[in-house]
Amino acid sequence: MINNRIVIYTALFGEYDNLQRPLFFDKNIDFICFTNNFDLKSKYWKIVYLENLFGNKKMNRYVKFHPHKYLYNYNISIYIDSNVQIYSSILKKINFNLANNLISIPQHPFRKNISEEINFCIENKLIDKNIMTNNKIEKNFDIVNNKYTLTANRVLIRKHNDTRCIQLMSIWWKYYLSGITRDQISLPFALNEIKFFTHIIKSKYSFLDFFMVWPHLNEKKINKIKFYTKMSIFILLLKFLGLLYDHKR
């Protein structure tokens, strides 16, 4: 069993999301939110204010990619996007997924490789297709597309102080700065550069007993209606099965 210091953290810069209240607490895990919003308060998260060195989105990614700079007193970190709400214990998942791994990430629930992700992002105007004409990207595209499983990077479980992990995060950040701002696309290229594989949590729905993902504040109204309808049914099902907790510290 892993009994080192563990932290769950998020990074909320600007007004992109509402900070979600965790519905379950492990006594061995701390909860930290990094933010530039001095009005943000929480009874459930320790709020840590950071100077906004970049724009809001870029600052979020910087903290996401560099836990070793802010959380070096912890052995293990679990990054979650600020619209992710935890409702059950992750401790067993940490012990299982990091027993022999440095990094563990759930696979993407809808798309299987970067080719599908790139097409989706171009169709939805989430990236500039010209970014993907970078010589380094084109040269390694087929290798990366076939070798690496697409991941959903809203959750990252890491032994973040390990030198190999730090190296990967530095390269991932380098790709972000090059203009490839979609995590799902840039991570496989960073992995390929140092010939490294993360541990993939292979079941698409393996984290359904751990978290739910709420819409971003700027999400389209129709998408929010669809989400809340599905989520209401889902929460009722969780309560029926006894999987939804509201434990106090």
Coordinates of C-alpha atoms in Angstrom, one line a residue:
M1 CA 0.0 0.0 0.0
I2 CA 1.1 3.5 -0.8
N3 CA 1.1 5.6 2.4
N4 CA 3.0 8.7 1.3
R5 CA 1.6 12.2 1.5
I6 CA -1.2 12.7 -1.1
V7 CA -2.9 15.8 -2.4
I8 CA -5.8 16.4 -4.8
Y9 CA -5.4 19.8 -6.4
T10 CA -7.0 21.9 -9.0
A11 CA -6.2 25.3 -10.7
L12 CA -8.9 27.8 -11.2
F13 CA -7.9 31.1 -12.9
G14 CA -10.5 33.5 -14.1
E15 CA -14.2 32.7 -14.2
Y16 CA -14.1 29.5 -16.3
D17 CA -15.7 27.2 -13.7
N18 CA -17.3 27.1 -10.4
L19 CA -15.1 25.3 -7.8
Q20 CA -16.8 22.1 -7.0
R21 CA -17.4 20.9 -3.4
P22 CA -15.9 17.4 -2.8
L23 CA -18.6 15.1 -1.5
F24 CA -16.1 12.6 -0.1
F25 CA -12.9 13.2 2.0
D26 CA -10.1 10.8 2.8
K27 CA -8.4 11.8 6.0
N28 CA -5.0 11.0 4.4
I29 CA -5.6 13.4 1.4
D30 CA -5.4 17.2 1.3
F31 CA -7.4 19.3 -1.1
I32 CA -5.7 22.4 -2.6
C33 CA -7.0 24.9 -5.1
F34 CA -4.6 27.3 -6.8
T35 CA -6.2 30.5 -8.0
N36 CA -5.7 34.2 -8.8
N37 CA -9.2 35.1 -7.5
F38 CA -9.0 36.7 -4.0
D39 CA -12.7 36.5 -3.7
L40 CA -12.7 32.7 -3.9
K41 CA -13.4 31.0 -0.6
S42 CA -14.1 27.4 0.4
K43 CA -14.7 25.4 3.5
Y44 CA -13.5 22.3 1.7
W45 CA -10.4 23.4 -0.3
K46 CA -7.3 25.1 1.0
I47 CA -7.1 28.1 -1.3
V48 CA -3.6 29.1 -2.4
Y49 CA -3.3 32.4 -4.3
L50 CA -0.8 32.7 -7.1
E51 CA 0.3 35.7 -9.1
N52 CA -1.0 35.4 -12.6
L53 CA 2.2 35.1 -14.6
F54 CA 0.4 34.4 -17.8
G55 CA -3.2 34.6 -19.1
N56 CA -5.8 32.5 -17.1
K57 CA -5.8 29.5 -19.4
K58 CA -2.0 29.4 -19.7
M59 CA -1.6 29.8 -15.9
N60 CA -4.0 26.8 -15.4
R61 CA -1.8 24.7 -17.7
Y62 CA 1.4 25.8 -16.0
V63 CA 0.1 24.7 -12.6
K64 CA -1.3 21.5 -14.1
F65 CA 2.0 20.5 -15.7
H66 CA 4.3 21.6 -12.8
P67 CA 3.1 20.1 -9.5
H68 CA 6.7 19.6 -8.4
K69 CA 7.1 23.4 -8.2
Y70 CA 4.2 23.9 -5.8
L71 CA 3.6 20.5 -4.1
Y72 CA 7.1 19.2 -3.5
N73 CA 6.1 18.3 0.1
Y74 CA 3.7 15.7 -1.2
N75 CA 4.8 12.4 -2.7
I76 CA 1.7 11.9 -4.9
S77 CA -0.7 14.4 -6.5
I78 CA -4.0 14.0 -8.3
Y79 CA -4.8 16.9 -10.6
I80 CA -8.4 17.4 -11.4
D81 CA -10.0 20.1 -13.6
S82 CA -12.0 22.6 -11.5
N83 CA -15.3 21.4 -13.0
V84 CA -14.7 17.9 -11.6
Q85 CA -16.6 16.9 -8.5
I86 CA -15.3 14.0 -6.3
Y87 CA -17.9 11.9 -4.7
S88 CA -16.1 8.8 -3.5
S89 CA -12.7 7.7 -2.2
I90 CA -9.8 7.5 -4.7
L91 CA -7.3 6.0 -2.2
K92 CA -7.7 2.5 -3.5
K93 CA -7.4 3.6 -7.0
I94 CA -4.1 5.4 -6.2
N95 CA -2.7 2.4 -4.5
F96 CA -3.6 0.2 -7.5
N97 CA -2.7 2.5 -10.3
L98 CA 0.6 3.9 -8.9
A99 CA 1.9 0.7 -7.3
N100 CA 4.3 0.2 -10.3
N101 CA 3.8 3.4 -12.3
L102 CA 4.8 7.0 -12.2
I103 CA 1.8 8.4 -14.0
S104 CA -1.7 7.1 -14.4
I105 CA -4.4 8.6 -16.6
P106 CA -7.8 7.4 -17.7
Q107 CA -8.4 6.8 -21.4
H108 CA -10.5 9.1 -23.4
P109 CA -14.2 8.0 -23.3
F110 CA -15.1 9.0 -26.8
R111 CA -12.1 9.0 -29.1
K112 CA -9.2 6.5 -29.4
N113 CA -6.3 8.3 -30.9
I114 CA -4.9 11.8 -31.8
S115 CA -6.2 11.6 -35.4
E116 CA -9.8 11.4 -34.2
E117 CA -9.1 14.1 -31.6
I118 CA -7.5 16.5 -34.1
N119 CA -10.5 16.0 -36.5
F120 CA -12.9 16.7 -33.7
C121 CA -11.0 19.8 -32.6
I122 CA -10.8 21.2 -36.1
E123 CA -14.5 20.6 -36.8
N124 CA -15.4 22.4 -33.5
K125 CA -12.8 25.2 -34.1
L126 CA -10.9 24.3 -30.9
I127 CA -7.5 24.4 -32.7
D128 CA -6.0 26.0 -35.7
K129 CA -5.3 23.2 -38.2
N130 CA -2.2 25.0 -39.4
I131 CA -0.6 24.3 -36.0
M132 CA -0.5 20.6 -36.9
T133 CA 1.8 21.3 -39.9
N134 CA 4.8 21.6 -37.6
N135 CA 7.6 19.6 -39.1
K136 CA 8.2 17.7 -35.8
I137 CA 4.5 16.8 -35.6
E138 CA 4.2 15.7 -39.2
K139 CA 7.4 13.6 -38.9
N140 CA 6.2 11.6 -35.9
F141 CA 2.4 11.7 -36.5
D142 CA 1.9 8.1 -37.7
I143 CA 4.1 6.6 -35.0
V144 CA 2.3 8.6 -32.2
N145 CA -1.1 8.0 -33.6
N146 CA -0.7 4.2 -33.6
K147 CA 1.4 3.9 -30.5
Y148 CA -0.4 5.9 -27.8
T149 CA -3.9 5.7 -26.4
L150 CA -5.8 9.0 -26.3
T151 CA -6.3 10.0 -22.7
A152 CA -8.8 12.3 -20.8
N153 CA -6.4 14.6 -19.0
R154 CA -9.0 16.1 -16.6
V155 CA -7.5 13.7 -14.1
L156 CA -3.7 13.1 -13.7
I157 CA -2.3 10.8 -11.0
R158 CA 1.4 11.3 -10.6
K159 CA 4.5 10.7 -8.4
H160 CA 5.3 14.2 -9.5
N161 CA 8.7 14.6 -7.8
D162 CA 10.2 11.8 -9.8
T163 CA 12.8 13.1 -12.2
R164 CA 11.3 11.1 -15.1
C165 CA 7.9 12.6 -14.4
I166 CA 9.4 16.1 -14.2
Q167 CA 11.1 15.6 -17.5
L168 CA 7.9 14.6 -19.2
M169 CA 6.0 17.5 -17.8
S170 CA 8.7 20.0 -19.0
I171 CA 8.4 18.6 -22.5
W172 CA 4.6 18.7 -22.4
W173 CA 4.8 22.3 -21.4
K174 CA 7.2 23.0 -24.3
Y175 CA 4.6 21.6 -26.7
Y176 CA 2.0 23.8 -25.2
L177 CA 4.2 26.8 -25.7
S178 CA 4.7 25.8 -29.3
G179 CA 1.0 26.4 -29.9
I180 CA -0.5 22.9 -29.4
T181 CA -2.7 23.9 -26.6
R182 CA -4.9 20.8 -26.5
D183 CA -3.6 18.5 -23.8
Q184 CA -4.9 15.4 -25.4
I185 CA -3.0 16.1 -28.7
S186 CA 0.3 17.3 -27.2
L187 CA 0.8 14.7 -24.5
P188 CA 1.4 11.7 -26.9
F189 CA 4.1 13.7 -28.7
A190 CA 5.8 14.5 -25.4
L191 CA 5.7 10.9 -24.4
N192 CA 7.1 9.8 -27.7
E193 CA 10.0 12.3 -27.4
I194 CA 11.4 10.6 -24.3
K195 CA 10.1 7.1 -25.3
F196 CA 7.9 6.9 -22.2
F197 CA 4.4 5.4 -21.6
T198 CA 2.0 6.4 -18.9
H199 CA -0.2 3.8 -17.2
I200 CA -3.6 4.0 -18.9
I201 CA -6.7 3.3 -16.9
K202 CA -8.2 1.4 -19.7
S203 CA -11.9 1.1 -18.9
K204 CA -13.6 4.1 -20.3
Y205 CA -15.9 4.2 -17.3
S206 CA -13.5 3.2 -14.6
F207 CA -13.8 6.5 -12.8
L208 CA -17.6 6.7 -12.7
D209 CA -17.5 5.7 -9.1
F210 CA -15.1 8.5 -8.3
F211 CA -16.1 11.8 -10.0
M212 CA -18.6 13.6 -12.1
V213 CA -17.8 16.4 -14.6
W214 CA -20.0 19.6 -14.6
P215 CA -20.4 21.9 -17.6
H216 CA -18.1 24.9 -17.9
L217 CA -19.7 28.3 -17.2
N218 CA -19.5 29.3 -20.8
E219 CA -21.0 26.0 -22.1
K220 CA -23.9 26.3 -24.6
K221 CA -27.4 26.4 -22.9
I222 CA -28.6 23.3 -24.8
N223 CA -25.6 21.3 -23.7
K224 CA -26.2 22.3 -20.0
I225 CA -29.8 21.2 -20.3
K226 CA -28.8 17.8 -21.7
F227 CA -26.1 17.5 -19.0
Y228 CA -28.3 18.3 -16.0
T229 CA -31.0 15.9 -17.2
K230 CA -28.6 13.0 -17.5
M231 CA -26.9 13.9 -14.3
S232 CA -30.1 14.0 -12.3
I233 CA -30.8 10.4 -13.4
F234 CA -27.2 9.4 -12.7
I235 CA -27.3 10.9 -9.1
L236 CA -30.6 9.2 -8.4
L237 CA -29.0 5.9 -9.5
L238 CA -25.9 6.5 -7.4
K239 CA -28.0 7.2 -4.3
F240 CA -30.0 4.0 -5.0
L241 CA -26.8 2.0 -5.2
G242 CA -25.4 3.6 -2.1
L243 CA -22.3 5.0 -4.0
L244 CA -22.9 8.7 -3.2
Y245 CA -21.4 10.1 0.0
D246 CA -21.4 13.4 1.8
H247 CA -18.7 12.9 4.5
K248 CA -17.6 15.8 6.6
R249 CA -14.1 16.4 7.7

